[in-house]
Coordinates of C-alpha atoms in Angstrom, one line a residue:
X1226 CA 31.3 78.9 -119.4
X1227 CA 33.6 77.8 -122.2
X1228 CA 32.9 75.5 -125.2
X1229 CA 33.6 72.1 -125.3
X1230 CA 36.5 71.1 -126.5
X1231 CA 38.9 67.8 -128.3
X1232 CA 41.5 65.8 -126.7
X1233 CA 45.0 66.8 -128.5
X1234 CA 46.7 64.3 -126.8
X1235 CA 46.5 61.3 -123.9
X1236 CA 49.8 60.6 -122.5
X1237 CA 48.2 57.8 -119.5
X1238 CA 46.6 59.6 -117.0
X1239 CA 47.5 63.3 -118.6
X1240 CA 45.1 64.5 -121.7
X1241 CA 45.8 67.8 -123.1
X1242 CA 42.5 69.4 -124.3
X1243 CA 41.9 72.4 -126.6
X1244 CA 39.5 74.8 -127.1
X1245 CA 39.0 76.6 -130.7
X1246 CA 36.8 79.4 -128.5
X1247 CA 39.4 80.5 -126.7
X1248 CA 38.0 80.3 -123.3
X1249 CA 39.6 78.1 -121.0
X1250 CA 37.7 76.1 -118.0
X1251 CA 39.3 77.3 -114.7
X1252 CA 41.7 75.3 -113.1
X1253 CA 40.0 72.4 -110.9
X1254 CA 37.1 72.0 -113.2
X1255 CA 35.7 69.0 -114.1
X1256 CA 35.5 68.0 -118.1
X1257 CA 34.1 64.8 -118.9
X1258 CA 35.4 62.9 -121.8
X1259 CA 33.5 59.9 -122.9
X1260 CA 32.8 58.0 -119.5
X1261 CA 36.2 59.5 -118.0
X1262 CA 36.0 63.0 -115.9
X1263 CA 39.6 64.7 -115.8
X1264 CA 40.1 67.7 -113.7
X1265 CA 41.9 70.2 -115.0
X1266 CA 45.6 71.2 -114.1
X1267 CA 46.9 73.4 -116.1
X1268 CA 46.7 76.1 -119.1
X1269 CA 49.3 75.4 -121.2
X1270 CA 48.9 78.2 -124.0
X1271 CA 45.5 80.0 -125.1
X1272 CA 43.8 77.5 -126.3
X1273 CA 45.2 74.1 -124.6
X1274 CA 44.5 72.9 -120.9
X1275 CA 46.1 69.8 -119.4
X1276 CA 44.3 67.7 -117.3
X1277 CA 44.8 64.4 -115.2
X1278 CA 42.2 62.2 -115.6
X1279 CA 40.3 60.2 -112.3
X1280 CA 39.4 57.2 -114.4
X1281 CA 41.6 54.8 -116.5
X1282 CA 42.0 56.5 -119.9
X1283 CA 42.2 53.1 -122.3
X1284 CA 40.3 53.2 -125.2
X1285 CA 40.8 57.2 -125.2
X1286 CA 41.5 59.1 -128.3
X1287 CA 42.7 62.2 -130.0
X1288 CA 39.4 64.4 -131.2
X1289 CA 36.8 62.9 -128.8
X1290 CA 35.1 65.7 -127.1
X1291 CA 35.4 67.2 -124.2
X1292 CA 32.3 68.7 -122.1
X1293 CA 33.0 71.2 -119.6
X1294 CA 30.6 70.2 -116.7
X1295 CA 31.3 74.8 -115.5
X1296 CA 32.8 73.6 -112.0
X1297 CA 35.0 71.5 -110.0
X1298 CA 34.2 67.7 -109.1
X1299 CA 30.9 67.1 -107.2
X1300 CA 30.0 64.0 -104.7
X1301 CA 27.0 62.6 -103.7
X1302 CA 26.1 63.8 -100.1
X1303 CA 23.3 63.2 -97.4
X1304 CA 21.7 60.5 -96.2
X1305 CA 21.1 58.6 -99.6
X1306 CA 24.7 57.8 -99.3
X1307 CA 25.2 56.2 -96.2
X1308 CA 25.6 52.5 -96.3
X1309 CA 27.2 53.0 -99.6
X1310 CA 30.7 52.3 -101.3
X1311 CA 31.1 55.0 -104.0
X1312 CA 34.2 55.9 -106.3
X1313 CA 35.8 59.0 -106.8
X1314 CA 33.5 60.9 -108.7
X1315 CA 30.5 59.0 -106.8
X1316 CA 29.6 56.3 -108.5
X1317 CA 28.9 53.0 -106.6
X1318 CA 31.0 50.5 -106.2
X1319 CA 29.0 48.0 -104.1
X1320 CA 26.5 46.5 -106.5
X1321 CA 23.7 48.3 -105.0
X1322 CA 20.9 50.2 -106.8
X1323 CA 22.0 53.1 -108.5
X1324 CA 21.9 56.8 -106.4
X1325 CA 18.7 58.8 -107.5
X1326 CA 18.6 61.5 -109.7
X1327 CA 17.9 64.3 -107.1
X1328 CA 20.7 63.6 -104.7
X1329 CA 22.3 67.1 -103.5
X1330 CA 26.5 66.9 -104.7
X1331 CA 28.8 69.2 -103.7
X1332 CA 32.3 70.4 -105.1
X1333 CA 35.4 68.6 -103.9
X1334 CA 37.1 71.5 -103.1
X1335 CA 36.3 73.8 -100.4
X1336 CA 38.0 76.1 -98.5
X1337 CA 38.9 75.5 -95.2
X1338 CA 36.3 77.2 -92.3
X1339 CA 37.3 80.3 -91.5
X1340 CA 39.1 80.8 -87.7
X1341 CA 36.3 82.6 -86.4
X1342 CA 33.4 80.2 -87.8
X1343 CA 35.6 77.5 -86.0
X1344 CA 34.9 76.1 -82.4
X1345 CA 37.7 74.7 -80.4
X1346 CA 37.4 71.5 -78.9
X1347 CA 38.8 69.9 -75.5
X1348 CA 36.9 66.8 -75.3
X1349 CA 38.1 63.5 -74.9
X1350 CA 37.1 60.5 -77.7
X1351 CA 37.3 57.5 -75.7
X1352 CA 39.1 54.9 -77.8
X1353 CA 39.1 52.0 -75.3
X1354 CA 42.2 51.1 -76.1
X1355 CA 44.4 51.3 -73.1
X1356 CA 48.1 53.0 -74.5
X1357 CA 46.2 55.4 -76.5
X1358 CA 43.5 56.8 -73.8
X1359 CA 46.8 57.0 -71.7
X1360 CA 49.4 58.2 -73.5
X1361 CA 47.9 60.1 -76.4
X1362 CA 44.3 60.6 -76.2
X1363 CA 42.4 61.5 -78.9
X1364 CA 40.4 64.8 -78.8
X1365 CA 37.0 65.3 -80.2
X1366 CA 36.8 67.0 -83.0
X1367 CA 40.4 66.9 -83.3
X1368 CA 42.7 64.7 -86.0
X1369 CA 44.9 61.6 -84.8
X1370 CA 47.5 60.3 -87.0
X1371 CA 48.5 56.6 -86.6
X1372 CA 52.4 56.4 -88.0
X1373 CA 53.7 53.1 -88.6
X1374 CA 56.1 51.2 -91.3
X1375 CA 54.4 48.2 -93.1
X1376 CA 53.3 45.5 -91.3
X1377 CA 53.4 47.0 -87.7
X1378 CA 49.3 47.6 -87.4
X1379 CA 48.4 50.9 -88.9
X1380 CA 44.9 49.2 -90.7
X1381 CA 44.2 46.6 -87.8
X1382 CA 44.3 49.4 -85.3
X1383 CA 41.7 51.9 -87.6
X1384 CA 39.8 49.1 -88.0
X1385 CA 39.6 48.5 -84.0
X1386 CA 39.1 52.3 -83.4
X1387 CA 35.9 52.1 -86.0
X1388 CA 34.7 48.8 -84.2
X1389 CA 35.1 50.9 -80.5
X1390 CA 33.4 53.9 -82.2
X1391 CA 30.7 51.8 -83.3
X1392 CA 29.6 50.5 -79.8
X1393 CA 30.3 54.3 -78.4
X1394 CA 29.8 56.9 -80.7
X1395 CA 26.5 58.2 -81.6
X1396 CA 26.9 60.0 -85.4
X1397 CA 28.0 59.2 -88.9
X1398 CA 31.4 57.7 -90.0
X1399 CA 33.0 58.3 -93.7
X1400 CA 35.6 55.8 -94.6
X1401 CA 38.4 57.2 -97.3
X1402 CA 40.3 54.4 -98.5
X1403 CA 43.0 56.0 -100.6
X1404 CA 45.6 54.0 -102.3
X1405 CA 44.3 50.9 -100.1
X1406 CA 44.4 47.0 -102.2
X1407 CA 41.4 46.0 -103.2
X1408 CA 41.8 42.9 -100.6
X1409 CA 41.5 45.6 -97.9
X1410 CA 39.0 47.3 -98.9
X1411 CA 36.6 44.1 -99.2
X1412 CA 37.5 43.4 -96.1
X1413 CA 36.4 46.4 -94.3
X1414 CA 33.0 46.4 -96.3
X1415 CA 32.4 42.6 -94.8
X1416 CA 34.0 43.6 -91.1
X1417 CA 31.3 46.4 -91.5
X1418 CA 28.3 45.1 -92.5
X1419 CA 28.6 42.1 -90.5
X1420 CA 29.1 44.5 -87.5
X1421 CA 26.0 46.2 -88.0
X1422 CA 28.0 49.5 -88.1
X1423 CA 27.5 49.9 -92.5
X1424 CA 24.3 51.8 -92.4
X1425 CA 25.6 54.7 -90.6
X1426 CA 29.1 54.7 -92.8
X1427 CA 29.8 56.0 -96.3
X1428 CA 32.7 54.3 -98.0
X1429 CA 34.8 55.9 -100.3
X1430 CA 37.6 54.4 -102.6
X1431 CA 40.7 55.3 -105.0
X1432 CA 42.2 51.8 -105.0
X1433 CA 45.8 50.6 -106.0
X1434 CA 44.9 49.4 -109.4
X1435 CA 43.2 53.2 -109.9
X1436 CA 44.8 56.1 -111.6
X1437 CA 47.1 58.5 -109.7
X1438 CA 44.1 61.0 -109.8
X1439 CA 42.2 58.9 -108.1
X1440 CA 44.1 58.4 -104.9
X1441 CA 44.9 62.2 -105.0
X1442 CA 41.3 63.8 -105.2
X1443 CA 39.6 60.4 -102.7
X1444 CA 40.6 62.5 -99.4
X1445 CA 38.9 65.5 -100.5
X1446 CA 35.5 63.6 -102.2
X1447 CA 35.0 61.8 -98.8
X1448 CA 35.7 64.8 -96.6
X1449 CA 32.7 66.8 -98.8
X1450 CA 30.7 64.2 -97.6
X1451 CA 31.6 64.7 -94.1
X1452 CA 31.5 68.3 -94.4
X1453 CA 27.9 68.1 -95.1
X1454 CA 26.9 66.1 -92.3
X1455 CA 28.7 68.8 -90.2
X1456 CA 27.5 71.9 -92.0
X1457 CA 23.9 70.7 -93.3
X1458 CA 22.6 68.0 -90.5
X1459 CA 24.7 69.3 -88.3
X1460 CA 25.9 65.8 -87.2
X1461 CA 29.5 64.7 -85.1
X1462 CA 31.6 62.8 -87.9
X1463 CA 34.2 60.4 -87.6
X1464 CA 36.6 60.7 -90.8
X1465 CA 38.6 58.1 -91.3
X1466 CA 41.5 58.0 -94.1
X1467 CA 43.8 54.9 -94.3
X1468 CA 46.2 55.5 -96.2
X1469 CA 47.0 59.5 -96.0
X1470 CA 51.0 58.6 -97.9
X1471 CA 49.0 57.2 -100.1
X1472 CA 47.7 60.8 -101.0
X1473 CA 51.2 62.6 -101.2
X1474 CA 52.6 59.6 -103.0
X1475 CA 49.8 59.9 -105.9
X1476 CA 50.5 64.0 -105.4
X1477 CA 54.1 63.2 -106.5
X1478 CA 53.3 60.9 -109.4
X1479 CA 50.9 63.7 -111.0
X1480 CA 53.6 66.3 -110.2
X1481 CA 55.5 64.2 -112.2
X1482 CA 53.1 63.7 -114.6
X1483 CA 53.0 67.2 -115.3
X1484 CA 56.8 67.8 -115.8
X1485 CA 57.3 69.8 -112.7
X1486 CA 60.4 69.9 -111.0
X1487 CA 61.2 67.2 -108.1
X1488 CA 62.0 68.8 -104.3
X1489 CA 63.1 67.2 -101.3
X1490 CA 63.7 63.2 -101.5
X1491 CA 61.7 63.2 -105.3
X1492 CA 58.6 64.9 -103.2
X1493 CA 56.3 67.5 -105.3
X1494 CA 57.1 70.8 -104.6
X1495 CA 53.7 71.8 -103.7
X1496 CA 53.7 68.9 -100.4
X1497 CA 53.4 71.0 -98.0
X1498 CA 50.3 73.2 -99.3
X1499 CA 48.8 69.6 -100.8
X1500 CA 48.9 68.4 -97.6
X1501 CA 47.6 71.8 -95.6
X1502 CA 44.4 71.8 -98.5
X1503 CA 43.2 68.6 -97.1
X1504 CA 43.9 68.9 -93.4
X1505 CA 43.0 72.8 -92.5
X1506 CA 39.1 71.9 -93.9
X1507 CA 38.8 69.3 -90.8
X1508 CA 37.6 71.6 -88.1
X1509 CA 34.5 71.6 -85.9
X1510 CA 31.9 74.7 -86.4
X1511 CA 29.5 75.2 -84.5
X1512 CA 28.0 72.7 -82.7
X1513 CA 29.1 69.9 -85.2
X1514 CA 32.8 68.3 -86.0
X1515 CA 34.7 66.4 -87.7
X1516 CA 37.0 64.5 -86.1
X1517 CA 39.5 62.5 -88.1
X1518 CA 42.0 59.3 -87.8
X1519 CA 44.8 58.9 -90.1
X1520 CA 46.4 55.9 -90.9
X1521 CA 50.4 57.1 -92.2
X1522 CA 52.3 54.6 -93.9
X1523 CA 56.3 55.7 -92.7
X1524 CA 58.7 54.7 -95.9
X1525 CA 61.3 52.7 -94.5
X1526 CA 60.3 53.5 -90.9
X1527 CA 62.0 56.9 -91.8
X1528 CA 60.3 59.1 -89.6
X1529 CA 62.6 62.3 -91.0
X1530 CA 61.0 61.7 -94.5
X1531 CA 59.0 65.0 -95.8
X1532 CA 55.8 63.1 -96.1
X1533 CA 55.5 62.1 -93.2
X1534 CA 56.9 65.3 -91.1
X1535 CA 54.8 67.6 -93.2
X1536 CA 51.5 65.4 -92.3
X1537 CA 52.3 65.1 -88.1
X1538 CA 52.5 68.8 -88.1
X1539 CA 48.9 69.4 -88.6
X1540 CA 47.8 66.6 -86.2
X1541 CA 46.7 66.6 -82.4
X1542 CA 47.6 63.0 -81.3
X1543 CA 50.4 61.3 -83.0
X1544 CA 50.5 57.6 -82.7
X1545 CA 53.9 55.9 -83.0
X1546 CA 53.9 52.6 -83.9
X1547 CA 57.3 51.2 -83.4
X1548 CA 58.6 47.5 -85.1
X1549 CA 60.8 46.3 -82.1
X1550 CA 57.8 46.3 -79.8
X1551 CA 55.6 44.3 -83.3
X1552 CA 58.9 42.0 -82.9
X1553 CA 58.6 41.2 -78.8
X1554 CA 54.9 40.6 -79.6
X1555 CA 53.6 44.2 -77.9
X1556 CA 50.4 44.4 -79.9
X1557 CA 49.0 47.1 -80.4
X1558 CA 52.6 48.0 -80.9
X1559 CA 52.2 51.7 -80.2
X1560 CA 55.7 53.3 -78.4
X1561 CA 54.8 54.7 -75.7
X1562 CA 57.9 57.1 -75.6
X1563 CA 57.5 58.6 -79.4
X1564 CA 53.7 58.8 -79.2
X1565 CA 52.2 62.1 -77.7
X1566 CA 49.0 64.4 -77.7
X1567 CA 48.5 68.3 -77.4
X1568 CA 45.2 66.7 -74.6
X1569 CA 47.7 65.0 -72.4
X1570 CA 47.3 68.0 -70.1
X1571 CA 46.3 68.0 -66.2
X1572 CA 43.6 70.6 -67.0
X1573 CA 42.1 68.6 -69.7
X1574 CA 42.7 64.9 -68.8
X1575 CA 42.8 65.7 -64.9
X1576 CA 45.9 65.4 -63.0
X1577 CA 45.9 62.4 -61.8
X1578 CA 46.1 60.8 -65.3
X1579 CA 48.1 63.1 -66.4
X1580 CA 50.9 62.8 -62.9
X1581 CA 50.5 58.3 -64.0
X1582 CA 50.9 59.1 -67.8
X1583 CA 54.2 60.8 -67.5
X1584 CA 55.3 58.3 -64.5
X1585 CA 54.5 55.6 -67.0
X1586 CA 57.1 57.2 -70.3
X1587 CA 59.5 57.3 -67.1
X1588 CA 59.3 54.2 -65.8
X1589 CA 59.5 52.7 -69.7
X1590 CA 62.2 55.3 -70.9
X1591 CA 64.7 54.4 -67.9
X1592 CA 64.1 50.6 -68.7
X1593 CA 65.2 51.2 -72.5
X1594 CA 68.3 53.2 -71.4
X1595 CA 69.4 49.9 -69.1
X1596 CA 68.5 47.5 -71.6
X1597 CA 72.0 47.4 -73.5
X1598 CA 73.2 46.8 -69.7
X1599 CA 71.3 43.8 -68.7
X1600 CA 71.5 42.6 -72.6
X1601 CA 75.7 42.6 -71.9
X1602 CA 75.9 41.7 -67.8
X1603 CA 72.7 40.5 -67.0
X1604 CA 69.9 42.2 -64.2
X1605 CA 72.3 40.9 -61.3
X1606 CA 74.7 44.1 -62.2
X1607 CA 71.4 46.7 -62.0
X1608 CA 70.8 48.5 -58.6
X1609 CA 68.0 47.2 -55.8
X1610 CA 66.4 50.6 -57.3
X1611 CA 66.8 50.1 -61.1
X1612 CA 66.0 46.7 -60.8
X1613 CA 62.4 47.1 -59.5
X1614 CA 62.3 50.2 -62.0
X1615 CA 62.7 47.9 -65.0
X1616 CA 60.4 44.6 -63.3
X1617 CA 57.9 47.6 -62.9
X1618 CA 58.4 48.6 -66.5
X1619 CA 58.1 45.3 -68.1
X1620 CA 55.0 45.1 -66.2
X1621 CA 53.6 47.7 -67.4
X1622 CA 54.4 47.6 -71.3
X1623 CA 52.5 44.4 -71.2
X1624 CA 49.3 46.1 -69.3
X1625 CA 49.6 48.5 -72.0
X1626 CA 49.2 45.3 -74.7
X1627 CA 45.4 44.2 -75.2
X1628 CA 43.4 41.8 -77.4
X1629 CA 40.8 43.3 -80.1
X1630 CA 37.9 42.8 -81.6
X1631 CA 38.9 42.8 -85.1
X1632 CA 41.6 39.8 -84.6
X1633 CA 39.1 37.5 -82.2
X1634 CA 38.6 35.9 -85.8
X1635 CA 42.5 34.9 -85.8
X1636 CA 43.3 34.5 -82.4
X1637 CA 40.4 32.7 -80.4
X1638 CA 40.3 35.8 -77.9
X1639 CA 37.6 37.9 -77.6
X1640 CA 38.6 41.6 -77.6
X1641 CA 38.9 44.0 -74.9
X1642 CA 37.7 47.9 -74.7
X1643 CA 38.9 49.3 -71.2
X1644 CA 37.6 53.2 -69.8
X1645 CA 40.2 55.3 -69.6
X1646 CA 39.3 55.3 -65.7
X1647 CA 40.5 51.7 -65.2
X1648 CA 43.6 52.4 -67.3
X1649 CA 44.9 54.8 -65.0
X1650 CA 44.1 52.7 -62.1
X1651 CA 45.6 49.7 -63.5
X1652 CA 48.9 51.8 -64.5
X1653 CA 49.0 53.3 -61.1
X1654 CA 48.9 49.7 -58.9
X1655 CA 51.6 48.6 -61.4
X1656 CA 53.5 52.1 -60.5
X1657 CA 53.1 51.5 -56.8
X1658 CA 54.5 48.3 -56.9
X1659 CA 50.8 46.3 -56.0
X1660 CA 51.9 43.8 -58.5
X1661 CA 55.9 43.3 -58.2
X1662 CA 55.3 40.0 -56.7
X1663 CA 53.1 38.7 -60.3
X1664 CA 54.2 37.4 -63.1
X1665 CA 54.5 39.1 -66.0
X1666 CA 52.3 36.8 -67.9
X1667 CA 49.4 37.8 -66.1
X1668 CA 49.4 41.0 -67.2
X1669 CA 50.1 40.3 -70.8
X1670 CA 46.5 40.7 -73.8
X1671 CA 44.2 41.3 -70.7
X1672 CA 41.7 44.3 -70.4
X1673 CA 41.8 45.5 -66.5
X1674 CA 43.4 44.7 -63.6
X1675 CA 41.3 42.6 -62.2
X1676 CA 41.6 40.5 -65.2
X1677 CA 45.3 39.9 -64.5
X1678 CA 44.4 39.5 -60.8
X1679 CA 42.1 36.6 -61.9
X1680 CA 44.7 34.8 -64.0
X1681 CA 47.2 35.6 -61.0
X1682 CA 45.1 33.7 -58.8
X1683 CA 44.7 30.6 -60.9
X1684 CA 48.0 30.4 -61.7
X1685 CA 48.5 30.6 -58.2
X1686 CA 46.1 27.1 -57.6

């Protein structure tokens, strides 16, 4: 192991460290300066490293020391954590009693399970959320990616997939919140422990206000904690990370940071390999997996950007949420055309919701192409055939709307989880034109059909 060493310099979050011995700590180790732990980044010359440091470097001078802890970042894992809000390096955040001294850790970084340790995975997570189940279910074990500008939903639709999990799902959920405000994040810790869902969660936190290094390394501490449910107790874990651009974006600023060159758009040039470190280690093995939601803040709702193409590459079920459908009030406003699923196959989801599911993206996609139409001449100029086509659509893109759990607070309606059974029902009678006489109202924030029959009926009175 090598010496300690002194801090040469402290540029904000970069220290340059030197060692008189000569032997340099490997790159990824952890060194602890003071209260701060920096991981280090690079050898710049014999006897110099540069590192980036995971806590706020004020107060830091030249020639404090510099222990070299002989290996990479460790968490906290097992069950001592659960319930808990920790930082970066695992330290808690919630004003709760401090961790004990004998609580296993494990090392940040990890590679990914090899192919043949990994088990593939067909089965469906049941969301209850009606436009995902349908359109692009989410597979067990797999990783779902939630793509959205700001403001269109991306954290109110997380947060209604953890409430649905909580009522369905039987294992242990780990919470990344990377690059989230800290109004967010206290939020979520009151929405969960309220819910009763906290004790089988582990929080984990590189806020706003934190240093770039924090953001960057929070994915990988709180997927060390899942990987040890998997691997040790051999539990199902629900990963969830809100925001994953949030990662890149503090990848960048350390790129920066370090003087390399830019790439595409200002990106690091190591995005696409940042990016593939974190995802290729979520993976089910054996009997246990993780299964993972990701929140994807879209600059600009660019979807071309680098970021966010390099990220939906390495996902199974991409969620697209679009802001004209926000606009017209279509929460959750998921497009049904751009969103899509490796699962959505007969010989996984069956064919019957398989042969509705694609009738649906026609039904919707035909209505879009005719809207400039009947936006310039009106729905007197369409067809007797297009006509019903796009009353049939409108029909169903409000079915496809529902009220949640996590906005009952703001909007006085209790929130509504619906089986992926009814779903396809409900889609169907729409599709076969059991509701062409209804208003649309009806079936607009309901849960199933027969909720929109009810409100038919009394509207009818």
């Amino acid at each position: 192991m090598s010496g300690d060493g002194r801090v040469v310099a402290v540029r904000g979050a970069v220290v340059d460290i030197a060692f008189a011995a000569g032997v340099l700590p490997p790159i990824e180790d952890a060194l602890v300066i003071g209260e701060v732990t920096v991981e280090v980044q690079a050898h710049l010359d014999r006897h110099t490293v540069r590192a980036i440091a995971l806590q706020a470097t004020t107060g830091m001078r030249r020639g404090d020391p510099a222990r070299a802890t002989g290996g990479p970042v460790t968490v906290p894992v097992g069950q001592a954590v659960l319930g808990r809000l920790l930082d970066v390096v695992g330290r808690p955040g919630d004003q709760g009693q401090a961790l004990p001294d004998d609580v296993p850790r494990r090392s940040i970084h990890r590679p990914p399970p090899s192919f043949a340790a990994q088990a593939g995975s067909a089965g469906l997570f049941a969301a209850g959320i009606k436009v995902i189940d349908l359109l692009a279910p989410l597979a067990q074990g797999g990783k779902a990616a939630m793509f959205g500008g700001a403001g269109v939903g991306k954290t109110v639709l997380v947060m209604e997939l953890i409430h649905a999990m909580a009522a369905n799902y039987q294992g242990v959920s780990v919470f990344a919140g990377v690059g989230e405000r800290s109004r967010e994040g206290h939020e979520m810790l009151l929405d969960m422990t309220h819910s009763g869902v906290l004790a089988n969660t582990v929080l984990v936190y590189g806020q706003m206000n934190e240093p770039p290094g924090a953001r960057w390394r929070v994915p990988m501490a709180a997927l060390a904690i899942a990987e040890h449910f998997r691997d040790e107790q051999h539990q199902n874990v629900l990963l969830l990370m809100d925001n994953i651009f949030r990662f890149v974006q503090a990848g960048a600023e350390i790129s920066g940071l370090l003087g390399r060159l830019p790439s595409r758009v200002g990106y690091q040039p190591t995005l696409a390999s940042e990016v593939a470190a974190l995802q290729e280690r979520i993976a089910s093995v054996g009997g246990a997996s993780v299964t993972a939601i990701e929140a994807v803040y879209v600059p600009a709702d660019d979807f071309t950007d680098p970021a966010v193409t390099t990220i939906a590459a390495h996902v199974d079920s991409m969620v697209v949420l679009s802001r004209a459908m926000a606009a017209e009030g279509m929460y959750p406003a998921v497009d049904p055309i751009a969103s899509s699923s490796i699962l959505l196959d007969p010989l996984i989801v069956g064919e019957e919701h398989a042969r509705v599911a694609i009738a649906v993206r026609q039904a919707i996609e035909h209505y879009r192409e005719l809207q400039d139409v009947i936006a310039l001449l009106g729905m007197e100029e369409l067809g007797a055939e297009d006509r019903r086509m796009v009353q049939r659509a409108r029909r169903l893109q409000r079915f496809l709307t529902q009220p949640f759990a996590v906005t009952e607070a703001f909007t006085g309606v209790p929130g509504r989880s619906v089986t992926i059974a009814d779903t396809v029902a409900g889609c169907r009678a729409i599709l076969n034109g059991e509701c062409d006489d209804w208003n649309e109202s009806s079936l607009y924030m309901i849960g199933t059909l027969d909720e929109a029959r009810e409100k038919e009926r009394a509207a009818r009175r």
